[in-house]
Structure formats: C-alpha cells, structure tokens
CSV table of C-alpha atoms and ligand atoms in Angstrom, one decimal:
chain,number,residue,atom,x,y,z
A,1,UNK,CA,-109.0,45.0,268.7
A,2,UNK,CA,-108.8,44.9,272.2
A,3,UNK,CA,-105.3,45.6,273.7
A,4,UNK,CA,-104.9,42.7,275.6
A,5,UNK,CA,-106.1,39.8,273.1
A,6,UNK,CA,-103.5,41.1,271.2
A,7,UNK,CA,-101.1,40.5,273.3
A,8,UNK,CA,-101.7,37.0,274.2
A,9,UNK,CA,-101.7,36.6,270.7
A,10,UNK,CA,-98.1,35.4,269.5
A,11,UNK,CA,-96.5,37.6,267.2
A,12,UNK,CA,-96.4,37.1,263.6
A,13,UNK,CA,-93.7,39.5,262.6
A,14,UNK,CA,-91.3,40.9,265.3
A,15,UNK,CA,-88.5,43.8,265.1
A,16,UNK,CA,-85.9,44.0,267.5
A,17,UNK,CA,-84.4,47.4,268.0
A,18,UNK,CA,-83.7,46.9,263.9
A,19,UNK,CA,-81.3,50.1,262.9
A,20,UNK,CA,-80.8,50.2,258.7
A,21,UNK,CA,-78.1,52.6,257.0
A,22,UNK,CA,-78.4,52.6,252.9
A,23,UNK,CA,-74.9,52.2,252.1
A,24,UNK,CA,-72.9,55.2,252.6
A,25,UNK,CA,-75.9,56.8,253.4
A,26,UNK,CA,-78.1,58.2,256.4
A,27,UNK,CA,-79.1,55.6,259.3
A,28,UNK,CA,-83.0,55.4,257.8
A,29,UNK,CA,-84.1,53.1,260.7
A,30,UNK,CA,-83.0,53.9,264.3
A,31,UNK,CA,-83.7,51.3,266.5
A,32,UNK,CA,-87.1,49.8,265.7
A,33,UNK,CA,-88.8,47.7,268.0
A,34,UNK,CA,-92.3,46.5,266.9
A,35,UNK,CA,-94.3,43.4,266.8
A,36,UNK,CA,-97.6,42.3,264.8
A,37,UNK,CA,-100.0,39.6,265.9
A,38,UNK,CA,-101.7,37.6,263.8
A,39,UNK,CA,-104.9,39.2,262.3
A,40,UNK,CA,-104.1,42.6,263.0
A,41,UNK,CA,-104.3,45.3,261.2
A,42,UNK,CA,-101.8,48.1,261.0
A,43,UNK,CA,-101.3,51.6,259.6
A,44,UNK,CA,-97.6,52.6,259.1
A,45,UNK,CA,-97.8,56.6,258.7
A,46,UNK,CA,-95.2,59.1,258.9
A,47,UNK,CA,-93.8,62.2,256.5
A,48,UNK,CA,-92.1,61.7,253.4
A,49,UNK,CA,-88.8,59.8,254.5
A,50,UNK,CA,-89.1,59.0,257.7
A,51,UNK,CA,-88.6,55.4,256.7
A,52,UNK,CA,-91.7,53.6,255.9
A,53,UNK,CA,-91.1,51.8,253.3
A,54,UNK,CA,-87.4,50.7,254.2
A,55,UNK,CA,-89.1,49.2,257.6
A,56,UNK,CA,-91.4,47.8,255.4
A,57,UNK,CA,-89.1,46.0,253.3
A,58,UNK,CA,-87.7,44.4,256.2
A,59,UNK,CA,-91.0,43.0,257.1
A,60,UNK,CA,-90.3,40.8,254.0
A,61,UNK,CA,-86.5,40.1,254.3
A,62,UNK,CA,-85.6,42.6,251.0
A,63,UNK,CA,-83.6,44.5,253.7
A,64,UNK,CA,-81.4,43.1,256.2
A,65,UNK,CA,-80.9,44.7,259.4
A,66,UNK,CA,-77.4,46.5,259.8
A,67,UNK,CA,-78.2,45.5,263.9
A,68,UNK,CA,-80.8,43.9,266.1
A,69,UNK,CA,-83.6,41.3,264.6
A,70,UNK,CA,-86.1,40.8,262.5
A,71,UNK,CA,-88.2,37.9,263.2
A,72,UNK,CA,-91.1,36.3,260.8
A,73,UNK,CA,-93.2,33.4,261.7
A,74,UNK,CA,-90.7,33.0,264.2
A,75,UNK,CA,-87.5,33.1,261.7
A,76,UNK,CA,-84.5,35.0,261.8
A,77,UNK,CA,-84.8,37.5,258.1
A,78,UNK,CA,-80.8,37.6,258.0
A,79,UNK,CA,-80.8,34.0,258.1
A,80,UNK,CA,-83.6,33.0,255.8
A,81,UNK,CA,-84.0,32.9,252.0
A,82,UNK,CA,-86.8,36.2,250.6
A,83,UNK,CA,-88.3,33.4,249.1
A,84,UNK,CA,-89.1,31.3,252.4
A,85,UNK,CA,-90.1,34.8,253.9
A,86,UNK,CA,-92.4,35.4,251.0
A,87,UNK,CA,-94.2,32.1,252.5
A,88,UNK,CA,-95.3,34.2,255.3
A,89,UNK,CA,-95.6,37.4,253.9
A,90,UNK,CA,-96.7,39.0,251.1
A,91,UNK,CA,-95.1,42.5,249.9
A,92,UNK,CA,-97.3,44.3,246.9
A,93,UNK,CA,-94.6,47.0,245.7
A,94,UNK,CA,-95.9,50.8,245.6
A,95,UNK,CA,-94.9,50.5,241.7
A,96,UNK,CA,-97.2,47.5,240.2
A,97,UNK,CA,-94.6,47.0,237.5
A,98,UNK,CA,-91.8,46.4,239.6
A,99,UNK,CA,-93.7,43.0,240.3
A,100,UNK,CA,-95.3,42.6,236.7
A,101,UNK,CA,-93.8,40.1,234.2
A,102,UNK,CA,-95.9,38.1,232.3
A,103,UNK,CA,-97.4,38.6,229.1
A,104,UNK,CA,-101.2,37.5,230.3
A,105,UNK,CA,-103.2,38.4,233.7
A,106,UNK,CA,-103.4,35.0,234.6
A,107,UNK,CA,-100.1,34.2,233.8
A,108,UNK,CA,-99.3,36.8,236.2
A,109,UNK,CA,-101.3,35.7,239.1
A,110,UNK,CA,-100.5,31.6,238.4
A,111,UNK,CA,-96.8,32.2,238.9
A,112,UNK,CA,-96.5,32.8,242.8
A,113,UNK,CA,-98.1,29.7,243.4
A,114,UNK,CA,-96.4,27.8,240.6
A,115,UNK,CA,-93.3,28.8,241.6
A,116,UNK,CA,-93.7,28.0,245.7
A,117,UNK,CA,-94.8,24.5,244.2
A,118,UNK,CA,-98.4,24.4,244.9
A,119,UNK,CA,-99.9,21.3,243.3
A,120,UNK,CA,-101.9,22.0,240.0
A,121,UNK,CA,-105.0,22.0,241.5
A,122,UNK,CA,-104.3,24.3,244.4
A,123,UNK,CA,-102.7,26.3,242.1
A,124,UNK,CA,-105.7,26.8,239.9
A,125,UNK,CA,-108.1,27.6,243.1
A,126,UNK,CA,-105.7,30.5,244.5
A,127,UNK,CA,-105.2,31.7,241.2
A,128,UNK,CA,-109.0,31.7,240.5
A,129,UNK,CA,-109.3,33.1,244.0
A,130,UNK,CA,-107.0,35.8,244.4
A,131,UNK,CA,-108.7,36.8,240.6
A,132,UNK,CA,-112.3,36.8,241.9
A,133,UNK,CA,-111.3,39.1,245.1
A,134,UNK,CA,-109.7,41.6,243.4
A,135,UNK,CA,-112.6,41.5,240.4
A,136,UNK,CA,-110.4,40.6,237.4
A,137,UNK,CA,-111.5,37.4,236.5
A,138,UNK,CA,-112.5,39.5,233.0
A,139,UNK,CA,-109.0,41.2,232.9
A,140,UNK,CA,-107.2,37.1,232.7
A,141,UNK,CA,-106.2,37.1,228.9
A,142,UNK,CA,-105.2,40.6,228.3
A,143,UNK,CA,-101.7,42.0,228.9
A,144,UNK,CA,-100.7,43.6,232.4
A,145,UNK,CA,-98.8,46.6,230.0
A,146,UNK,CA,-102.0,47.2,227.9
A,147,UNK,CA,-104.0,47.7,231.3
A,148,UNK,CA,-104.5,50.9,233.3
A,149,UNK,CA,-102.2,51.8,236.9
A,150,UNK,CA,-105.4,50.6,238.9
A,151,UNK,CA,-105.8,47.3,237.2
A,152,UNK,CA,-101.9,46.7,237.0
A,153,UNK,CA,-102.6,47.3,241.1
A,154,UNK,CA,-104.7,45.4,241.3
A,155,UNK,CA,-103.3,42.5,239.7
A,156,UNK,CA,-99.8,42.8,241.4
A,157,UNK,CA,-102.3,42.4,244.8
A,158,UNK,CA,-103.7,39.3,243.2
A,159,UNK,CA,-100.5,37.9,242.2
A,160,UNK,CA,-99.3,38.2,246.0
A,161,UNK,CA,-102.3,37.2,247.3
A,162,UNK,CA,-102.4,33.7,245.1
A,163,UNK,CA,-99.3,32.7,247.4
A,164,UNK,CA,-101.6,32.8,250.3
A,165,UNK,CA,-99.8,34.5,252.9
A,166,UNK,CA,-100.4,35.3,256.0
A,167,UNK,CA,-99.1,38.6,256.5
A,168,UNK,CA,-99.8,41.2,253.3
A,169,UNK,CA,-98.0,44.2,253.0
A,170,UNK,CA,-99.2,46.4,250.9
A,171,UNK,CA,-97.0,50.3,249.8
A,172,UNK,CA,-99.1,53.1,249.6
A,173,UNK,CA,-101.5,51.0,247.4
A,174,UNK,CA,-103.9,53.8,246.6
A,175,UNK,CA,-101.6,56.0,245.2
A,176,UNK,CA,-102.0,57.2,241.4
A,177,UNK,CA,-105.4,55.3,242.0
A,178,UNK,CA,-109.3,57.6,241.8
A,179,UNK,CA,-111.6,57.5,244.8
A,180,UNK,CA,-113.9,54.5,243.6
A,181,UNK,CA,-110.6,52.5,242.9
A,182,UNK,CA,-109.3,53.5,246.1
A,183,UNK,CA,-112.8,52.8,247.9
A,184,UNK,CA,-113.0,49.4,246.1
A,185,UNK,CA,-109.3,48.4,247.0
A,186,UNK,CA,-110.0,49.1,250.5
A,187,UNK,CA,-113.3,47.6,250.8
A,188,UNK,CA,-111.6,44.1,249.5
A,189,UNK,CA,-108.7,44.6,252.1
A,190,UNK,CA,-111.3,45.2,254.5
A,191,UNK,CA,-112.8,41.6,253.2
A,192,UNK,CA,-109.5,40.0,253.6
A,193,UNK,CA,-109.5,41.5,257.3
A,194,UNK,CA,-112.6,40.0,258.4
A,195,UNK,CA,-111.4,36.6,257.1
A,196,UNK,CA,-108.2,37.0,259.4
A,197,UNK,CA,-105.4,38.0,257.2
A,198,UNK,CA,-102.7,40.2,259.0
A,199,UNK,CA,-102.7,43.5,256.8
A,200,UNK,CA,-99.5,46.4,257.0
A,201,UNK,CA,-100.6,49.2,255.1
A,202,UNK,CA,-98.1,51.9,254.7
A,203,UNK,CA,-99.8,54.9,253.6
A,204,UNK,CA,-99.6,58.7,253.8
A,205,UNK,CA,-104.1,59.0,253.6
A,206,UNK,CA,-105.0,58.9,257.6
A,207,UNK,CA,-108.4,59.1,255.8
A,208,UNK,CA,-108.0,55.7,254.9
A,209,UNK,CA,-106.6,55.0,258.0
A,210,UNK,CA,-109.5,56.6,260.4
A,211,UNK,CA,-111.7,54.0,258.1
A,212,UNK,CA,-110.3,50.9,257.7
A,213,UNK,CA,-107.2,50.5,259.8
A,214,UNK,CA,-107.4,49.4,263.9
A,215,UNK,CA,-103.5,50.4,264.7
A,216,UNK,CA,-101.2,53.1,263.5
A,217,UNK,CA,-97.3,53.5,263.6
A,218,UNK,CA,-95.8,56.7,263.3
A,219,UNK,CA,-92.9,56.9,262.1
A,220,UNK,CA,-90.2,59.9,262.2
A,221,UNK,CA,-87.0,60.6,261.4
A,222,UNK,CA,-86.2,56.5,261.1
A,223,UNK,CA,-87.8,55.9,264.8
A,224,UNK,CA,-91.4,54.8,265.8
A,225,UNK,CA,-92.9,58.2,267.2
A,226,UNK,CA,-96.1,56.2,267.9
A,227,UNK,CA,-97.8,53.1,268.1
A,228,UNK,CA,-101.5,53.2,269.5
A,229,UNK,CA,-104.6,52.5,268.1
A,230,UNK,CA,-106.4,54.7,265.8
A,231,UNK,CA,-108.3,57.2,268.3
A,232,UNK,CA,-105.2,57.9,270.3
A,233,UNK,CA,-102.8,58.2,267.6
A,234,UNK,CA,-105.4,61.4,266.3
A,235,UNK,CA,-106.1,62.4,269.4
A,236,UNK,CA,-102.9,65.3,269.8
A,237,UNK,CA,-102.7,67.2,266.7
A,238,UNK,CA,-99.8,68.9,267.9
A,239,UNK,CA,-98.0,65.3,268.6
A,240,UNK,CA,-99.3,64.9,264.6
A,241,UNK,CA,-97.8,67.7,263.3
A,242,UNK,CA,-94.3,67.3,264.9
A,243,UNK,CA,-94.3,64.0,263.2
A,244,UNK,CA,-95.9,66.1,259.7
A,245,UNK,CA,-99.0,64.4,259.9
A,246,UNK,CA,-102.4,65.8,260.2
A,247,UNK,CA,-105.7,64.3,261.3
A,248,UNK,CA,-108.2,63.1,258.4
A,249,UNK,CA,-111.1,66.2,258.1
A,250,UNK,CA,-113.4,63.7,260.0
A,251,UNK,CA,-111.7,63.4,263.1
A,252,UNK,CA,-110.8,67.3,262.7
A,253,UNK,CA,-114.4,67.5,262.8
A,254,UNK,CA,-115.4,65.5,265.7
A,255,UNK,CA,-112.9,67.2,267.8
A,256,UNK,CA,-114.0,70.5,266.7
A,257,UNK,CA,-117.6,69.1,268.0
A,258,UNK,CA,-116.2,67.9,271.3
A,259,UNK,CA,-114.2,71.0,272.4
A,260,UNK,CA,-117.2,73.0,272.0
A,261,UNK,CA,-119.6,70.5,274.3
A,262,UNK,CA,-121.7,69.5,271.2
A,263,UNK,CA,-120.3,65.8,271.4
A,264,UNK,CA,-118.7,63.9,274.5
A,265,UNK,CA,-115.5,62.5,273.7
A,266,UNK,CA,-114.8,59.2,272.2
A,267,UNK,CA,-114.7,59.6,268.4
A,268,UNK,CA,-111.9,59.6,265.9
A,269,UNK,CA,-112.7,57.2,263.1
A,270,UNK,CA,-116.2,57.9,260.7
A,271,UNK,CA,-117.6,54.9,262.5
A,272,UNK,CA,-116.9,55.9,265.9
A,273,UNK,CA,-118.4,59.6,264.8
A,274,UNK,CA,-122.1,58.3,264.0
A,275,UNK,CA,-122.0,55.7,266.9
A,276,UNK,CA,-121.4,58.5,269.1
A,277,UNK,CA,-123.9,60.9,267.3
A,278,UNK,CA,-126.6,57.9,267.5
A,279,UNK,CA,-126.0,57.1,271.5
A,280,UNK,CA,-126.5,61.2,272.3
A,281,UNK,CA,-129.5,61.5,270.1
A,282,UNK,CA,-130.9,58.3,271.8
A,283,UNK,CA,-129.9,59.7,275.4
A,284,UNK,CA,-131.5,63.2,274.1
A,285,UNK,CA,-134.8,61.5,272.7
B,301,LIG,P1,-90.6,56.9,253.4
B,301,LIG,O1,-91.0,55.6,252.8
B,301,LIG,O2,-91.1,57.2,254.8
B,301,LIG,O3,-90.7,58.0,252.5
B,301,LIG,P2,-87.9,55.7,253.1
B,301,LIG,O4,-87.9,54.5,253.9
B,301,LIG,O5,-88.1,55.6,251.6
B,301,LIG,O6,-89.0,56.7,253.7
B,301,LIG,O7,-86.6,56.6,253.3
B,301,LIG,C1,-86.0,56.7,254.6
B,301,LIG,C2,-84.6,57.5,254.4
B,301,LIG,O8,-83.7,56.6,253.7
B,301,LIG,C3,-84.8,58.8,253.6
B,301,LIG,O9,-83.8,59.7,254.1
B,301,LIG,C4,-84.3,58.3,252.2
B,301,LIG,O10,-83.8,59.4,251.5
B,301,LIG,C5,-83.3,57.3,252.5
B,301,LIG,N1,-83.3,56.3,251.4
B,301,LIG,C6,-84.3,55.5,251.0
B,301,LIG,N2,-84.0,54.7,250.0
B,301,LIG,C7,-82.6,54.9,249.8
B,301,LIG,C8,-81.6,54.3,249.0
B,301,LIG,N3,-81.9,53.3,248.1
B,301,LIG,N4,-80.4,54.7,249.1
B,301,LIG,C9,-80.0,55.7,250.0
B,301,LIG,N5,-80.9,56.3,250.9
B,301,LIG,C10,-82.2,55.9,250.8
C-alpha cells in the first residue's frame, strides 16, 4: 500500500500514547501511539510478552487504557459499550472456545448477528456467508466440542465475521493449526483483504507475515519498536533480534543473495523474491 494513500485515508482505529498496567502488575503497554486506516492490513509481531495481545484487546474495547485514547470508528473505547465496539471490530480470540457456546455450528455463527439485531433475512445471508468463506457450510449441524482445534477456528472466525465488521482482529490464528489449515486460513484472509476488510493479525510466524501481510508492528517490552512496511521492518536483522524476532528463511535468503551481488536489492517478501529474480533474468536474456 502506498505510504501516502494511507495517509489520506482517515483512520479506522487510533491509539493515543495508550499506557496499560494489569492490576498490581507490570505497565504491559508503554505509551502506544498507532493508527489503522481503513483496508489495511497489519502484522502485530514481537517476542513472547511484549504486549501484543493486551494492545490488541484494546483495539476492541476489552481493555481500557490506564492513560491516553483509544479511538474506534472515531469513538472514545473508555466511553463506549464492547458491544457497540464489536460493531466496528471484530476480535477472534487465540482460544476458539473462549468464544464457543452453542450446541450447533450454525447456531454458533447466527448469534452475532442475532444478537446486534440484524433482521432475519440479513441475518440468514451473513450467517450463510461467513459459513461459505470459511468452508463449513458441511460442518452447520454438528457440535463446535465434537469438532477438531482447526474447525472450532475456523468457526469462532465465522461467527465474528457474520457481524460484518469492519476491522477483524484476529490472535495468533494459526497456532495449534497444520500447514494446509494454516495456508487455507490465510488464503481466505487474504480474500477478505482484496474485498477491503481492515485485517490485525497478531502473530509470532513472520513467514506468514513476508506472505500475506503489507505492514508490521513491532512490539517490545510494551512499546512499538517498529512500524514500517514489510521489507523495511526485515531489512536489519540486528534491529530484529533486539526486538527477539528473526526474519522468515525467505527473506534470509534473498539477503544472503543480495550481499553477495547475485540479486540487486529490493526483496523481502516471496513475491517480491521472484519479481526480482524474473526482472534480472529478463535484463540478462
Ligand atoms: P504477548 O501477547 O506479546 O505475549 P501480553 O500482552 O500477553 O504479551 O503480555 C504483556 C505483559 O503483560 C507480560 O509481561 C505479561 O506477563 C503481562 N500480562 C499479560 N496478561 C496479564 C494479566 N492478565 N495479568 C497480569 N499481567 C499480565
């Protein structure tokens, strides 16, 4: 996404030098300033608790601030209801069955929209939907319990997605799942993208992220370390490693190429890599 269409665009979620302590416990957010437009799409990395999923829980009003503001779609978090937020914004759990409740699949995936008050009919469609994307139309009369961790997944998705929001936040969604259910949950957020829905994807796979994602935050120690897109967030592994990340093997790769003179620079993301590879064979030919 180019930098400055971004910015003209207004922002859909905006943090305001937001600083979080847990009761009577550490400060896990340390003045956090960030906005997202709408549309975009952005990775929120960082080591194991540096605070990505307590800023992430404020992108959806579960956590307050302690100071500074949270706005979404333009409201003030501390002063609206989780449920008006969850108009907006739509927060799929890292756990599936923290958000699983009913007894049948489509049960399951009816009740957002029943309960925001969506007429029958436009119930039914973002049920059937929200269903269809996430390909468990088959799944609708079983049981969430009786079903495997990448269908429950998939249907806590579904169930957030039937709301319709605008923003979907999703916790380290591949985690527990195998590489074709991780491959196919990505390929249907990368669907959702291209129809224009604003994804935050908190996750600890910067493979994932050199693939599908066009913005990273780094998080560190409760602060934002980094916010760039993709191929300058990879480009220091040094600045990486202080924040205990390390590049995905691709971009290791690419820049492995480049500092010996085999490739120009210019790639950090798989589709970069062959565009690049395809423009110097052509120049070569
Ligand atoms: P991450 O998602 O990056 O692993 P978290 O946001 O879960 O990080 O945690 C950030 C910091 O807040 C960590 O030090 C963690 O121990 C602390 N923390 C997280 N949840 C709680 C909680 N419920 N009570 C107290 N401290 C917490």
């Amino acid at each position: 996404m180019n930098a400055s269409v971004t910015a003209r665009r207004l922002p859909i979620i905006s943090l305001q030098d937001v600083r979080f302590s847990y009761e009577g416990g550490i400060e896990a957010l340390k003045g956090v300033s960030l906005s997202v437009a709408r549309g975009e799409n952005v990775a929120v990395v960082g080591g194991n608790g540096s605070g990505k999923t307590t800023l992430a829980k404020h992108l959806n009003g579960l956590l307050k601030p302690s100071s500074g503001r949270v706005l979404v779609g333009g409201e003030d978090s501390s002063k609206t209801s989780v449920a008006m937020l969850a108009r907006t914004v739509g927060y799929v759990f890292q756990n599936p069955d923290y958000q699983l409740f009913c007894t049948s699949v489509e049960e399951e995936v009816r009740f957002g929209p029943k309960n925001m008050g969506f007429g029958r009919d436009d119930e039914s469609a973002l049920a059937e939907r929200a269903l269809k994307l996430m390909d468990i139309s088959h799944l609708r009369e079983q049981s969430p319990v009786s079903l495997s961790l990448g269908d429950r997944r998939k249907i806590a998705i579904a169930s957030v997605l039937a709301t319709s929001p605008i923003v979907l936040i999703l916790d380290e969604p591949t985690t527990g799942l195998d590489s074709v259910e991780s491959a196919q949950l990505m390929a249907t957020l990368d669907v959702l993208r291209s129809e224009g829905m604003t994804v935050v994807l908190i996750t600890h796979d910067m493979r994932l992220v050199a693939q599908h994602m066009d913005r990273v935050v780094v998080m560190s120690e409760g602060s934002v370390a980094l916010d760039a897109g993709v191929e300058e967030a990879f480009s220091d592994p040094d600045r990486l490693r202080r924040c205990k990340l390390l590049a995905p093997p691709i971009t290791v790769l690419a820049q492995r190429l480049q500092a010996q003179g085999v490739l120009p620079k210019g790639a950090a993301t798989p589709l970069q890599l062959v565009e690049l590879v395809a423009r110097v064979r052509g120049e070569r030919q």
